[in-house]
PDB file of C-alpha atoms in Angstrom:
ATOM      1  CA  ARG A  16     -20.775   7.130  10.156  1.00 45.00           C
ATOM      2  CA  GLY A  17     -23.528   7.010  12.725  1.00 44.00           C
ATOM      3  CA  ARG A  18     -22.920   5.205  15.972  1.00 42.00           C
ATOM      4  CA  GLN A  19     -19.511   3.660  16.094  1.00 46.00           C
ATOM      5  CA  ARG A  20     -18.068   1.199  18.519  1.00 43.00           C
ATOM      6  CA  THR A  21     -14.585  -0.067  18.775  1.00 46.00           C
ATOM      7  CA  GLN A  22     -13.303  -3.451  19.694  1.00 49.00           C
ATOM      8  CA  LYS A  23      -9.707  -4.290  20.372  1.00 49.00           C
ATOM      9  CA  ILE A  24      -8.377  -7.113  18.264  1.00 51.00           C
ATOM     10  CA  THR A  25      -6.994  -9.862  20.429  1.00 46.00           C
ATOM     11  CA  ASN A  26      -3.243  -9.816  20.196  1.00 41.00           C
ATOM     12  CA  TYR A  27      -1.786 -12.897  18.765  1.00 35.00           C
ATOM     13  CA  ASN A  28       1.483 -14.089  17.406  1.00 39.00           C
ATOM     14  CA  ALA A  29       1.617 -15.287  13.850  1.00 38.00           C
ATOM     15  CA  ASN A  30       4.868 -17.145  13.864  1.00 37.00           C
ATOM     16  CA  ILE A  31       5.645 -19.750  11.274  1.00 32.00           C
ATOM     17  CA  SER A  32       8.847 -21.657  11.617  1.00 38.00           C
ATOM     18  CA  GLY A  33      10.410 -24.338   9.502  1.00 42.00           C
ATOM     19  CA  ASN A  34      13.283 -26.659  10.087  1.00 42.00           C
ATOM     20  CA  MET A  35      15.680 -27.852   7.412  1.00 40.00           C
ATOM     21  CA  SER A  36      18.171 -30.537   8.192  1.00 47.00           C
ATOM     22  CA  LEU A  37      21.093 -30.297   5.775  1.00 45.00           C
ATOM     23  CA  GLN A  38      24.476 -31.901   5.692  1.00 56.00           C
ATOM     24  CA  PRO A  39      27.396 -29.415   5.794  1.00 57.00           C
ATOM     25  CA  ALA A  40      28.365 -30.167   2.199  1.00 57.00           C
ATOM     26  CA  SER A  41      24.802 -29.633   1.004  1.00 63.00           C
ATOM     27  CA  THR A  42      24.563 -26.377   2.904  1.00 60.00           C
ATOM     28  CA  LEU A  43      27.807 -25.121   1.377  1.00 56.00           C
ATOM     29  CA  THR A  44      26.630 -26.070  -2.097  1.00 60.00           C
ATOM     30  CA  LEU A  45      23.373 -24.184  -1.683  1.00 52.00           C
ATOM     31  CA  LEU A  46      25.202 -21.132  -0.354  1.00 52.00           C
ATOM     32  CA  LEU A  47      27.516 -21.126  -3.357  1.00 51.00           C
ATOM     33  CA  VAL A  48      24.579 -21.418  -5.751  1.00 51.00           C
ATOM     34  CA  LEU A  49      22.878 -18.523  -4.000  1.00 47.00           C
ATOM     35  CA  LEU A  50      25.946 -16.312  -4.181  1.00 47.00           C
ATOM     36  CA  VAL A  51      26.541 -17.079  -7.865  1.00 49.00           C
ATOM     37  CA  CYS A  52      22.993 -17.088  -9.138  1.00 51.00           C
ATOM     38  CA  VAL A  53      21.334 -14.470  -6.917  1.00 48.00           C
ATOM     39  CA  PRO A  54      23.765 -11.557  -6.436  1.00 50.00           C
ATOM     40  CA  TRP A  55      21.019  -9.273  -5.193  1.00 54.00           C
ATOM     41  CA  THR A  56      20.339  -7.169  -2.142  1.00 64.00           C
ATOM     42  CA  SER A  57      16.787  -6.247  -1.305  1.00 78.00           C
ATOM     43  CA  ALA A  58      14.574  -5.075   1.533  1.00 79.00           C
ATOM     44  CA  LEU A  59      12.244  -8.029   0.906  1.00 87.00           C
ATOM     45  CA  THR A  60      12.092 -10.439   3.834  1.00 87.00           C
ATOM     46  CA  LEU A  61      12.855 -13.725   2.113  1.00 91.00           C
ATOM     47  CA  SER A  62      13.952 -17.000   3.609  1.00 89.00           C
ATOM     48  CA  PHE A  63      16.974 -18.805   2.223  1.00 91.00           C
ATOM     49  CA  VAL A  64      14.734 -21.063   0.109  1.00 91.00           C
ATOM     50  CA  GLU A  65      12.590 -18.155  -1.102  1.00 92.00           C
ATOM     51  CA  GLN A  66      15.689 -16.193  -2.084  1.00 91.00           C
ATOM     52  CA  LEU A  67      17.023 -19.180  -3.960  1.00 92.00           C
ATOM     53  CA  THR A  68      13.691 -19.899  -5.655  1.00 92.00           C
ATOM     54  CA  PHE A  69      12.434 -16.412  -6.488  1.00 92.00           C
ATOM     55  CA  GLY A  70      15.469 -14.124  -6.215  1.00 93.00           C
ATOM     56  CA  ASN A  71      16.368 -13.822  -9.889  1.00 94.00           C
ATOM     57  CA  ARG A  72      12.730 -13.391 -10.880  1.00 94.00           C
ATOM     58  CA  LEU A  73      12.124 -10.644  -8.331  1.00 95.00           C
ATOM     59  CA  LYS A  74      15.287  -8.794  -9.306  1.00 95.00           C
ATOM     60  CA  GLU A  75      14.174  -8.813 -12.945  1.00 96.00           C
ATOM     61  CA  ILE A  76      10.782  -7.441 -11.927  1.00 97.00           C
ATOM     62  CA  GLN A  77      12.363  -4.627  -9.949  1.00 96.00           C
ATOM     63  CA  ASP A  78      14.731  -3.703 -12.772  1.00 96.00           C
ATOM     64  CA  LYS A  79      11.858  -3.559 -15.271  1.00 97.00           C
ATOM     65  CA  VAL A  80       9.607  -1.561 -12.958  1.00 97.00           C
ATOM     66  CA  GLN A  81      12.278   1.007 -12.146  1.00 96.00           C
ATOM     67  CA  SER A  82      13.197   1.392 -15.819  1.00 95.00           C
ATOM     68  CA  ASP A  83       9.543   1.903 -16.736  1.00 95.00           C
ATOM     69  CA  LEU A  84       8.914   4.449 -13.970  1.00 95.00           C
ATOM     70  CA  VAL A  85      11.903   6.504 -15.099  1.00 91.00           C
ATOM     71  CA  ALA A  86      10.850   6.342 -18.749  1.00 92.00           C
ATOM     72  CA  ARG A  87       7.317   7.511 -17.955  1.00 91.00           C
ATOM     73  CA  ASN A  88       8.425  10.164 -15.442  1.00 90.00           C
ATOM     74  CA  VAL A  89       5.768   8.845 -13.066  1.00 90.00           C
ATOM     75  CA  PHE A  90       6.687  11.026 -10.118  1.00 89.00           C
ATOM     76  CA  SER A  91       6.366  14.382 -11.853  1.00 81.00           C
ATOM     77  CA  LEU A  92       3.798  16.661 -10.268  1.00 70.00           C
ATOM     78  CA  ASN A  93       0.149  17.204 -11.164  1.00 59.00           C
ATOM     79  CA  LYS A  94       0.549  20.994 -11.112  1.00 45.00           C
ATOM     80  CA  ASN A  95      -2.315  23.039  -9.709  1.00 46.00           C
ATOM     81  CA  ASN A  96      -1.525  26.544 -10.813  1.00 44.00           C
ATOM     82  CA  GLY A  97       0.456  26.488 -14.045  1.00 44.00           C
ATOM     83  CA  ASP A  98       3.584  27.729 -12.290  1.00 46.00           C
ATOM     84  CA  LYS A  99       6.559  26.341 -14.179  1.00 42.00           C
ATOM     85  CA  ASP A 100       8.742  26.756 -11.122  1.00 44.00           C
ATOM     86  CA  VAL A 101       6.313  24.984  -8.797  1.00 44.00           C
ATOM     87  CA  GLU A 102       8.552  21.923  -8.358  1.00 46.00           C
ATOM     88  CA  ARG A 103      11.285  24.204  -7.061  1.00 44.00           C
ATOM     89  CA  HIS A 104       9.494  25.876  -4.184  1.00 49.00           C
ATOM     90  CA  THR A 105       6.514  23.829  -2.947  1.00 75.00           C
ATOM     91  CA  LEU A 106       6.025  20.729  -0.850  1.00 86.00           C
ATOM     92  CA  VAL A 107       4.512  17.603  -2.363  1.00 90.00           C
ATOM     93  CA  ASP A 108       1.817  15.166  -1.212  1.00 91.00           C
ATOM     94  CA  LEU A 109       2.229  11.856  -3.045  1.00 94.00           C
ATOM     95  CA  VAL A 110      -0.374   9.099  -3.476  1.00 95.00           C
ATOM     96  CA  LEU A 111       0.355   5.732  -5.074  1.00 97.00           C
ATOM     97  CA  ILE A 112      -2.455   3.236  -5.701  1.00 98.00           C
ATOM     98  CA  PHE A 113      -1.569  -0.437  -6.205  1.00 98.00           C
ATOM     99  CA  PRO A 114      -4.485  -2.385  -7.763  1.00 98.00           C
ATOM    100  CA  GLY A 115      -5.150  -6.077  -7.278  1.00 97.00           C
ATOM    101  CA  ALA A 116      -4.156  -8.901  -9.591  1.00 94.00           C
ATOM    102  CA  GLY A 117      -6.639  -7.859 -12.269  1.00 94.00           C
ATOM    103  CA  GLY A 118      -5.034  -4.452 -12.673  1.00 96.00           C
ATOM    104  CA  PRO A 119      -6.689  -1.029 -12.880  1.00 96.00           C
ATOM    105  CA  ASP A 120     -10.468  -1.024 -13.305  1.00 96.00           C
ATOM    106  CA  GLN A 121     -13.457   1.278 -12.909  1.00 95.00           C
ATOM    107  CA  PHE A 122     -12.984   1.361  -9.138  1.00 96.00           C
ATOM    108  CA  THR A 123      -9.321   2.360  -9.188  1.00 97.00           C
ATOM    109  CA  SER A 124     -10.112   5.017 -11.807  1.00 96.00           C
ATOM    110  CA  GLU A 125     -12.905   6.350  -9.621  1.00 95.00           C
ATOM    111  CA  LEU A 126     -10.612   6.320  -6.602  1.00 95.00           C
ATOM    112  CA  GLN A 127      -7.889   8.229  -8.413  1.00 94.00           C
ATOM    113  CA  ASP A 128     -10.418  10.752  -9.723  1.00 92.00           C
ATOM    114  CA  ASN A 129     -12.027  11.300  -6.326  1.00 90.00           C
ATOM    115  CA  ILE A 130      -8.681  11.840  -4.626  1.00 89.00           C
ATOM    116  CA  SER A 131      -7.679  14.263  -7.372  1.00 85.00           C
ATOM    117  CA  LYS A 132     -10.904  16.278  -7.307  1.00 79.00           C
ATOM    118  CA  GLY A 133     -10.221  17.835  -3.951  1.00 65.00           C
ATOM    119  CA  ARG A 134      -6.692  18.802  -4.938  1.00 67.00           C
ATOM    120  CA  THR A 135      -7.145  20.533  -8.268  1.00 55.00           C
ATOM    121  CA  SER A 136      -7.554  24.058  -6.909  1.00 52.00           C
ATOM    122  CA  LYS A 137      -6.642  26.062  -3.819  1.00 55.00           C
ATOM    123  CA  THR A 138      -4.540  23.252  -2.442  1.00 59.00           C
ATOM    124  CA  GLN A 139      -1.665  24.437  -0.314  1.00 62.00           C
ATOM    125  CA  ASN A 140       0.764  21.830  -1.632  1.00 75.00           C
ATOM    126  CA  GLU A 141       1.372  20.142  -4.966  1.00 83.00           C
ATOM    127  CA  HIS A 142       0.412  16.545  -5.535  1.00 84.00           C
ATOM    128  CA  CYS A 143       1.263  13.435  -7.489  1.00 90.00           C
ATOM    129  CA  ILE A 144      -1.417  10.727  -7.704  1.00 92.00           C
ATOM    130  CA  GLN A 145      -0.611   7.590  -9.666  1.00 95.00           C
ATOM    131  CA  VAL A 146      -2.098   4.143 -10.235  1.00 97.00           C
ATOM    132  CA  ILE A 147       0.655   1.543 -10.654  1.00 97.00           C
ATOM    133  CA  ASP A 148      -0.334  -1.125 -13.179  1.00 97.00           C
ATOM    134  CA  TRP A 149       1.795  -4.142 -12.321  1.00 97.00           C
ATOM    135  CA  ARG A 150      -0.148  -6.863 -14.178  1.00 96.00           C
ATOM    136  CA  GLU A 151       2.673  -7.808 -16.505  1.00 95.00           C
ATOM    137  CA  HIS A 152       4.836  -8.694 -13.511  1.00 96.00           C
ATOM    138  CA  ARG A 153       2.262 -10.910 -11.823  1.00 93.00           C
ATOM    139  CA  GLY A 154       3.063 -14.605 -12.007  1.00 91.00           C
ATOM    140  CA  SER A 155       1.126 -17.502 -10.533  1.00 91.00           C
ATOM    141  CA  PHE A 156      -0.945 -17.676  -7.376  1.00 89.00           C
ATOM    142  CA  VAL A 157       2.175 -18.875  -5.583  1.00 91.00           C
ATOM    143  CA  THR A 158       4.353 -15.935  -6.683  1.00 95.00           C
ATOM    144  CA  ALA A 159       1.813 -13.081  -6.880  1.00 96.00           C
ATOM    145  CA  ALA A 160       2.436 -11.753  -3.361  1.00 97.00           C
ATOM    146  CA  TYR A 161       6.218 -11.847  -3.834  1.00 97.00           C
ATOM    147  CA  ASP A 162       5.851 -10.177  -7.240  1.00 97.00           C
ATOM    148  CA  SER A 163       3.683  -7.479  -5.708  1.00 98.00           C
ATOM    149  CA  GLU A 164       6.223  -6.807  -2.952  1.00 97.00           C
ATOM    150  CA  ALA A 165       9.012  -6.512  -5.527  1.00 97.00           C
ATOM    151  CA  VAL A 166       6.953  -3.917  -7.405  1.00 98.00           C
ATOM    152  CA  GLY A 167       6.381  -1.921  -4.214  1.00 98.00           C
ATOM    153  CA  GLU A 168      10.057  -1.866  -3.344  1.00 97.00           C
ATOM    154  CA  ALA A 169      10.990  -0.854  -6.893  1.00 97.00           C
ATOM    155  CA  CYS A 170       8.531   2.055  -6.705  1.00 97.00           C
ATOM    156  CA  ALA A 171      10.042   3.195  -3.405  1.00 97.00           C
ATOM    157  CA  ASN A 172      13.570   3.024  -4.803  1.00 96.00           C
ATOM    158  CA  SER A 173      12.549   5.001  -7.884  1.00 96.00           C
ATOM    159  CA  LEU A 174      10.719   7.639  -5.864  1.00 95.00           C
ATOM    160  CA  LEU A 175      13.606   8.160  -3.481  1.00 93.00           C
ATOM    161  CA  GLN A 176      16.049   8.387  -6.392  1.00 93.00           C
ATOM    162  CA  TYR A 177      13.793  10.937  -8.086  1.00 92.00           C
ATOM    163  CA  TYR A 178      13.940  13.130  -4.969  1.00 91.00           C
ATOM    164  CA  GLU A 179      17.546  12.304  -4.142  1.00 89.00           C
ATOM    165  CA  GLY A 180      19.125  15.185  -2.259  1.00 87.00           C
ATOM    166  CA  ASP A 181      15.769  16.938  -2.021  1.00 89.00           C
ATOM    167  CA  ILE A 182      13.707  14.515   0.057  1.00 91.00           C
ATOM    168  CA  GLY A 183      12.546  17.408   2.254  1.00 90.00           C
ATOM    169  CA  LYS A 184      10.203  18.467  -0.559  1.00 91.00           C
ATOM    170  CA  ILE A 185       7.979  15.479   0.162  1.00 94.00           C
ATOM    171  CA  ARG A 186       5.376  16.489   2.748  1.00 92.00           C
ATOM    172  CA  SER A 187       3.547  13.159   2.806  1.00 94.00           C
ATOM    173  CA  ILE A 188       3.370   9.743   1.177  1.00 96.00           C
ATOM    174  CA  HIS A 189       0.089   7.843   0.996  1.00 96.00           C
ATOM    175  CA  SER A 190       0.303   4.239  -0.182  1.00 98.00           C
ATOM    176  CA  ILE A 191      -2.972   2.488  -1.088  1.00 98.00           C
ATOM    177  CA  GLY A 192      -2.990  -1.274  -1.611  1.00 98.00           C
ATOM    178  CA  ILE A 193      -5.919  -3.253  -3.009  1.00 98.00           C
ATOM    179  CA  SER A 194      -6.261  -7.041  -2.593  1.00 98.00           C
ATOM    180  CA  VAL A 195      -2.895  -8.659  -3.444  1.00 98.00           C
ATOM    181  CA  GLY A 196      -1.682  -5.181  -4.413  1.00 98.00           C
ATOM    182  CA  SER A 197      -1.519  -4.635  -0.649  1.00 98.00           C
ATOM    183  CA  PHE A 198       1.837  -6.399  -0.660  1.00 98.00           C
ATOM    184  CA  ALA A 199       3.134  -3.687  -3.001  1.00 98.00           C
ATOM    185  CA  GLY A 200       1.457  -0.957  -0.981  1.00 98.00           C
ATOM    186  CA  ASN A 201       2.892  -2.192   2.295  1.00 98.00           C
ATOM    187  CA  GLN A 202       6.392  -2.706   0.905  1.00 98.00           C
ATOM    188  CA  PHE A 203       6.405   0.723  -0.747  1.00 98.00           C
ATOM    189  CA  ALA A 204       5.405   2.337   2.552  1.00 98.00           C
ATOM    190  CA  GLN A 205       7.878   0.318   4.609  1.00 97.00           C
ATOM    191  CA  VAL A 206      10.886   1.064   2.393  1.00 97.00           C
ATOM    192  CA  CYS A 207      10.117   4.795   2.266  1.00 97.00           C
ATOM    193  CA  LYS A 208       9.775   4.965   6.044  1.00 97.00           C
ATOM    194  CA  ARG A 209      12.849   2.825   6.685  1.00 96.00           C
ATOM    195  CA  ARG A 210      15.076   4.856   4.376  1.00 95.00           C
ATOM    196  CA  PHE A 211      13.790   8.230   5.605  1.00 95.00           C
ATOM    197  CA  PRO A 212      12.247   7.904   9.097  1.00 95.00           C
ATOM    198  CA  LYS A 213      11.195  11.565   9.209  1.00 94.00           C
ATOM    199  CA  LEU A 214       8.944  11.175   6.155  1.00 95.00           C
ATOM    200  CA  TYR A 215       5.231  11.035   6.930  1.00 96.00           C
ATOM    201  CA  VAL A 216       3.903   7.748   5.530  1.00 97.00           C
ATOM    202  CA  ARG A 217       0.280   6.609   5.515  1.00 97.00           C
ATOM    203  CA  LEU A 218      -0.885   3.124   4.461  1.00 98.00           C
ATOM    204  CA  THR A 219      -4.441   2.279   3.392  1.00 98.00           C
ATOM    205  CA  LEU A 220      -5.331  -1.364   2.697  1.00 98.00           C
ATOM    206  CA  LEU A 221      -8.587  -2.171   0.906  1.00 98.00           C
ATOM    207  CA  ASP A 222      -9.673  -5.785   1.444  1.00 98.00           C
ATOM    208  CA  PRO A 223      -6.041  -6.916   1.437  1.00 98.00           C
ATOM    209  CA  PHE A 224      -5.040 -10.426   0.464  1.00 97.00           C
ATOM    210  CA  CYS A 225      -2.794 -11.517   3.331  1.00 97.00           C
ATOM    211  CA  SER A 226      -1.134 -14.832   2.462  1.00 97.00           C
ATOM    212  CA  ARG A 227       2.336 -14.918   0.902  1.00 96.00           C
ATOM    213  CA  GLY A 228       3.245 -18.096  -0.928  1.00 90.00           C
ATOM    214  CA  ILE A 229       2.267 -21.473   0.449  1.00 87.00           C
ATOM    215  CA  THR A 230       3.408 -21.200   4.069  1.00 87.00           C
ATOM    216  CA  GLY A 231       2.938 -17.486   4.741  1.00 92.00           C
ATOM    217  CA  ILE A 232      -0.768 -17.486   5.548  1.00 93.00           C
ATOM    218  CA  LYS A 233      -0.245 -15.133   8.515  1.00 94.00           C
ATOM    219  CA  TYR A 234       2.142 -12.808   6.682  1.00 96.00           C
ATOM    220  CA  GLY A 235      -0.269  -9.893   6.388  1.00 97.00           C
ATOM    221  CA  ALA A 236      -1.373 -10.094  10.010  1.00 97.00           C
ATOM    222  CA  THR A 237       2.230 -10.037  11.128  1.00 96.00           C
ATOM    223  CA  ASN A 238       3.652  -7.423   8.768  1.00 97.00           C
ATOM    224  CA  PHE A 239       1.042  -5.144   7.215  1.00 98.00           C
ATOM    225  CA  GLY A 240       1.005  -1.690   8.810  1.00 97.00           C
ATOM    226  CA  LEU A 241       4.189  -1.918  10.869  1.00 96.00           C
ATOM    227  CA  ASN A 242       6.347   1.189  11.395  1.00 95.00           C
ATOM    228  CA  VAL A 243       4.334   3.664   9.302  1.00 97.00           C
ATOM    229  CA  ASP A 244       2.780   6.786  10.830  1.00 96.00           C
ATOM    230  CA  PHE A 245      -0.785   5.713  10.131  1.00 96.00           C
ATOM    231  CA  ALA A 246      -2.181   2.388   8.907  1.00 97.00           C
ATOM    232  CA  GLU A 247      -5.828   1.663   8.158  1.00 97.00           C
ATOM    233  CA  HIS A 248      -7.627  -1.445   6.933  1.00 98.00           C
ATOM    234  CA  TYR A 249     -11.041  -1.397   5.239  1.00 98.00           C
ATOM    235  CA  LEU A 250     -12.531  -4.815   5.929  1.00 97.00           C
ATOM    236  CA  ASN A 251     -15.306  -6.777   4.287  1.00 95.00           C
ATOM    237  CA  THR A 252     -15.836 -10.116   6.046  1.00 95.00           C
ATOM    238  CA  ASP A 253     -18.216 -11.904   3.683  1.00 93.00           C
ATOM    239  CA  ASP A 254     -16.548 -11.941   0.280  1.00 91.00           C
ATOM    240  CA  PRO A 255     -15.221 -15.179  -1.278  1.00 93.00           C
ATOM    241  CA  VAL A 256     -11.528 -14.243  -1.566  1.00 94.00           C
ATOM    242  CA  PRO A 257      -9.440 -16.211   0.944  1.00 94.00           C
ATOM    243  CA  THR A 258      -7.312 -14.509   3.645  1.00 96.00           C
ATOM    244  CA  THR A 259      -9.160 -11.185   3.262  1.00 97.00           C
ATOM    245  CA  ASN A 260     -11.779 -11.534   5.974  1.00 96.00           C
ATOM    246  CA  ASP A 261      -9.858 -10.996   9.217  1.00 97.00           C
ATOM    247  CA  PRO A 262      -8.833  -7.687  10.866  1.00 97.00           C
ATOM    248  CA  LEU A 263      -5.167  -6.709  10.809  1.00 98.00           C
ATOM    249  CA  PRO A 264      -3.681  -6.091  14.283  1.00 97.00           C
ATOM    250  CA  ASN A 265      -1.263  -3.368  13.155  1.00 97.00           C
ATOM    251  CA  CYS A 266      -3.956  -1.188  11.579  1.00 97.00           C
ATOM    252  CA  ILE A 267      -7.053   0.731  12.527  1.00 96.00           C
ATOM    253  CA  VAL A 268      -9.810  -1.448  11.071  1.00 97.00           C
ATOM    254  CA  TYR A 269     -12.993  -0.129   9.499  1.00 96.00           C
ATOM    255  CA  ASP A 270     -15.432  -3.022   9.228  1.00 98.00           C
ATOM    256  CA  ILE A 271     -17.821  -1.980   6.452  1.00 97.00           C
ATOM    257  CA  THR A 272     -19.470  -5.374   5.979  1.00 97.00           C
ATOM    258  CA  SER A 273     -22.810  -4.192   7.361  1.00 96.00           C
ATOM    259  CA  SER A 274     -22.510  -0.520   6.457  1.00 96.00           C
ATOM    260  CA  GLU A 275     -25.783   1.223   5.645  1.00 95.00           C
ATOM    261  CA  ASN A 276     -24.108   2.566   2.525  1.00 95.00           C
ATOM    262  CA  ARG A 277     -23.798  -0.961   1.162  1.00 95.00           C
ATOM    263  CA  LYS A 278     -27.536  -1.075   0.535  1.00 93.00           C
ATOM    264  CA  SER A 279     -27.179   1.499  -2.236  1.00 95.00           C
ATOM    265  CA  PHE A 280     -24.125  -0.170  -3.809  1.00 95.00           C
ATOM    266  CA  ASN A 281     -24.841  -1.767  -7.167  1.00 94.00           C
ATOM    267  CA  LEU A 282     -22.483  -4.684  -7.669  1.00 94.00           C
ATOM    268  CA  PRO A 283     -21.212  -4.699 -11.267  1.00 93.00           C
ATOM    269  CA  LYS A 284     -21.813  -7.818 -13.316  1.00 92.00           C
ATOM    270  CA  GLY A 285     -19.048 -10.349 -12.890  1.00 91.00           C
ATOM    271  CA  GLU A 286     -17.749  -8.806  -9.656  1.00 93.00           C
ATOM    272  CA  THR A 287     -17.917 -10.050  -6.068  1.00 94.00           C
ATOM    273  CA  MET A 288     -18.145  -8.063  -2.858  1.00 96.00           C
ATOM    274  CA  HIS A 289     -14.343  -8.143  -2.798  1.00 96.00           C
ATOM    275  CA  CYS A 290     -14.611  -4.817  -4.639  1.00 97.00           C
ATOM    276  CA  TRP A 291     -16.826  -3.208  -1.973  1.00 97.00           C
ATOM    277  CA  PRO A 292     -14.002  -1.775   0.207  1.00 97.00           C
ATOM    278  CA  VAL A 293     -12.486   0.007  -2.813  1.00 97.00           C
ATOM    279  CA  ALA A 294     -15.849   1.431  -3.802  1.00 97.00           C
ATOM    280  CA  TYR A 295     -16.574   2.466  -0.205  1.00 97.00           C
ATOM    281  CA  TYR A 296     -13.234   4.163   0.339  1.00 96.00           C
ATOM    282  CA  SER A 297     -13.448   5.957  -2.987  1.00 95.00           C
ATOM    283  CA  LYS A 298     -16.862   7.403  -2.178  1.00 93.00           C
ATOM    284  CA  TYR A 299     -16.779   7.862   1.586  1.00 91.00           C
ATOM    285  CA  GLY A 300     -13.166   7.699   2.741  1.00 87.00           C
ATOM    286  CA  ALA A 301     -10.952   9.555   0.289  1.00 82.00           C
ATOM    287  CA  HIS A 302     -12.679  12.926   0.731  1.00 71.00           C
ATOM    288  CA  SER A 303     -11.998  12.892   4.477  1.00 66.00           C
ATOM    289  CA  GLN A 304      -8.285  13.371   3.831  1.00 71.00           C
ATOM    290  CA  LEU A 305      -8.679  17.109   3.284  1.00 72.00           C
ATOM    291  CA  VAL A 306      -9.312  19.953   5.692  1.00 73.00           C
ATOM    292  CA  ASP A 307     -10.167  23.524   4.725  1.00 69.00           C
ATOM    293  CA  ASP A 308      -8.188  26.358   6.293  1.00 69.00           C
ATOM    294  CA  ASN A 309      -9.005  29.933   5.217  1.00 69.00           C
ATOM    295  CA  GLY A 310      -9.938  28.821   1.716  1.00 67.00           C
ATOM    296  CA  PHE A 311      -6.954  26.520   1.233  1.00 70.00           C
ATOM    297  CA  LYS A 312      -7.117  22.765   1.496  1.00 73.00           C
ATOM    298  CA  TYR A 313      -4.560  20.697   3.333  1.00 79.00           C
ATOM    299  CA  VAL A 314      -4.068  16.956   3.294  1.00 85.00           C
ATOM    300  CA  LEU A 315      -4.569  15.638   6.811  1.00 86.00           C
ATOM    301  CA  LEU A 316      -1.705  13.711   8.377  1.00 90.00           C
ATOM    302  CA  PRO A 317      -3.225  11.510  11.111  1.00 90.00           C
ATOM    303  CA  THR A 318      -1.000   9.415  13.353  1.00 92.00           C
ATOM    304  CA  HIS A 319      -1.420   6.683  15.940  1.00 89.00           C
ATOM    305  CA  SER A 320       0.642   8.547  18.510  1.00 76.00           C
ATOM    306  CA  VAL A 321      -1.694  11.492  19.178  1.00 73.00           C
ATOM    307  CA  ALA A 322      -3.565  11.410  22.489  1.00 65.00           C
ATOM    308  CA  ASN A 323      -7.114  10.019  22.202  1.00 64.00           C
ATOM    309  CA  SER A 324      -6.517   8.875  18.633  1.00 69.00           C
ATOM    310  CA  THR A 325      -7.757   5.524  17.415  1.00 78.00           C
ATOM    311  CA  GLU A 326      -5.119   2.906  18.038  1.00 89.00           C
ATOM    312  CA  ARG A 327      -3.744   0.054  16.004  1.00 93.00           C
ATOM    313  CA  GLY A 328      -5.969  -2.951  16.471  1.00 93.00           C
ATOM    314  CA  ASP A 329      -9.166  -1.002  17.119  1.00 94.00           C
ATOM    315  CA  ILE A 330     -12.170  -1.941  15.008  1.00 95.00           C
ATOM    316  CA  ILE A 331     -14.708   0.661  13.970  1.00 94.00           C
ATOM    317  CA  PHE A 332     -17.995  -0.644  12.613  1.00 93.00           C
ATOM    318  CA  ALA A 333     -19.060   1.852   9.952  1.00 87.00           C
TER     319      ALA A 333
END
């Protein structure tokens, strides 16, 4: 990466509060409507109004996603060695990629391929690498972040059900979120870590969209990267997509805006530099996940808690 320098992000609080003044009768009426119309429990952090407004929609999304994941057997392994009993006796490294609002494209395909290449032979553990296409569940600009979060939680629920009673087989979980797909990536990682604290969970965010709904402009800064073992943010500060150009305090931040490698990047027709972090990570970041040990490759499991490791909030200029 050449010379690198780090800069600590200034800590700040991103608190948004709202006051609603309701008469007791009105409050009771709303509570009754909520109980009747939205009989749903979820790990999503929704306000009373958000639950009332989006609850039924988000529950439907989660039900559809979980049904689809089961039908397609998404979490079956990409077997390395043809061993039919491999699922019985090996550990698993899982990678889920959540694209942006436009769905899978050439960059997500390249990312999936590049992650897979290093794990197709002589890998100590088995692997499952999947791109989650959630386009059909994306609503309007106002609901997209909520929709994305619902997809992420549904994926976590399905994964943990798939490994129910055998969660110890999972060696690591790597959640990759792109643009507004970062809401899915973050929620997937958070639910997995909350349900099973001993699981190793890594979160990678590639030019994440950070605003949720109309009032949640600081949502990403406040929530993205919390609690997981390792969180990293690949930042591009000069693309036109709003709420994607600021570093996230709960992640290690790689600012690749002025990277030397950008000079050789050919921007596809019709694209903006919003796609640069995905392209960069696919080509220069994904390969660094593996380490060779006596001819076998292992997936690295970095953490923020190791002495002399890069800390949350540090910025590295690549």
